Amino acid sequence: MFFDGIIANILVNIAIIGSVRIKETSAKILFVVAIIFIFCYFGFEHVIANFGGFSLVMFTNPGVIESFTFGNVIMHWLLVFVANYIGGGLVMGLGYAWLDSTKTNYLD
């Protein structure tokens, strides 16, 4: 869960940055769909995606999964939240802060 959470948030950040940087609409759609496919392949270990998934499990058929308790759900959310923070905040955020630390002006 922890490693998947780090990768999931990196993928979310890549999708956002890519959609901002790509100029053509068709290229944006293709890029975001490819990133969403990879995100789904890793299993949605993103805390916001888990809110929806866990709510569906809880309200459609409660009590079917024995280990689906409030404590386990909170523990899972906390672990994935920390992993998402590491993936997005530290890996992507610090990486871009380091890349942006130069004093040169960027011309597009």
XYZ file of C-alpha atoms in Angstrom:
108
model
C 0.000 0.000 0.000
C 2.737 2.438 0.926
C 4.743 2.104 -2.296
C 1.580 2.116 -4.407
C 0.472 5.298 -2.630
C 3.729 7.038 -3.484
C 3.498 5.985 -7.135
C -0.199 6.946 -7.329
C 0.408 10.508 -6.211
C 3.385 10.872 -8.518
C 1.108 9.767 -11.376
C -1.575 12.251 -10.353
C 0.997 15.049 -10.350
C 2.382 13.951 -13.708
C -1.146 14.020 -15.179
C -1.764 17.536 -13.862
C 1.599 18.895 -14.977
C 1.314 17.209 -18.364
C -2.176 18.528 -19.003
C -1.019 22.039 -18.159
C 2.071 21.855 -20.364
C 0.561 20.142 -23.434
C -1.041 22.603 -25.821
C -3.099 20.398 -28.177
C -6.429 19.154 -26.817
C -6.216 15.710 -28.421
C -2.712 15.216 -27.028
C -3.946 16.234 -23.558
C -6.744 13.686 -23.698
C -4.450 10.903 -24.872
C -1.869 11.748 -22.223
C -4.360 11.895 -19.337
C -6.077 8.653 -20.442
C -2.702 6.894 -20.511
C -1.870 8.166 -17.017
C -5.311 7.121 -15.717
C -4.726 3.630 -17.142
C -1.436 3.360 -15.260
C -3.110 4.753 -12.111
C -5.833 2.093 -12.331
C -3.245 -0.613 -12.934
C -1.530 0.238 -9.653
C -4.837 -0.114 -7.805
C -6.072 3.376 -6.920
C -3.918 3.721 -3.796
C -4.748 7.387 -3.585
C -6.536 8.649 -0.514
C -9.211 10.533 -2.485
C -9.910 7.551 -4.768
C -10.184 5.354 -1.672
C -12.913 7.588 -0.223
C -15.154 6.691 -3.142
C -14.169 3.038 -3.293
C -14.589 2.417 0.418
C -17.933 4.230 0.441
C -19.199 1.980 -2.351
C -18.164 -1.127 -0.420
C -19.691 0.111 2.816
C -23.054 1.204 1.455
C -23.693 -1.491 -1.165
C -23.137 -4.597 0.925
C -22.128 -3.860 4.534
C -20.746 -6.667 6.649
C -19.548 -8.909 3.809
C -15.846 -8.313 4.412
C -14.938 -9.206 7.997
C -11.809 -7.059 8.173
C -13.626 -4.013 6.771
C -13.886 -2.232 10.103
C -13.716 1.441 10.967
C -10.256 1.028 12.529
C -8.827 -0.751 9.486
C -10.261 1.846 7.124
C -8.780 4.727 9.165
C -5.409 2.949 9.345
C -5.442 2.389 5.578
C -6.356 6.033 4.919
C -3.595 7.291 7.212
C -0.963 5.053 5.628
C -2.002 6.013 2.102
C -2.233 9.706 3.089
C 1.372 9.660 4.303
C 2.446 7.827 1.136
C 0.586 10.350 -1.043
C 2.278 13.196 0.833
C 5.682 11.632 0.224
C 4.934 11.028 -3.460
C 3.414 14.401 -4.240
C 4.829 16.706 -1.608
C 8.341 15.421 -1.208
C 9.270 13.616 -4.423
C 7.476 15.891 -6.885
C 7.446 19.097 -4.808
C 11.066 19.001 -3.723
C 12.110 17.886 -7.192
C 10.455 20.885 -8.791
C 11.755 23.207 -6.058
C 15.280 21.993 -6.785
C 14.787 22.407 -10.543
C 13.408 25.914 -9.980
C 16.272 26.999 -7.702
C 18.396 28.402 -10.535
C 18.416 32.131 -11.180
C 18.038 31.853 -14.975
C 14.924 33.114 -16.709
C 12.972 30.514 -18.638
C 11.679 31.462 -22.070
C 8.958 29.338 -23.642
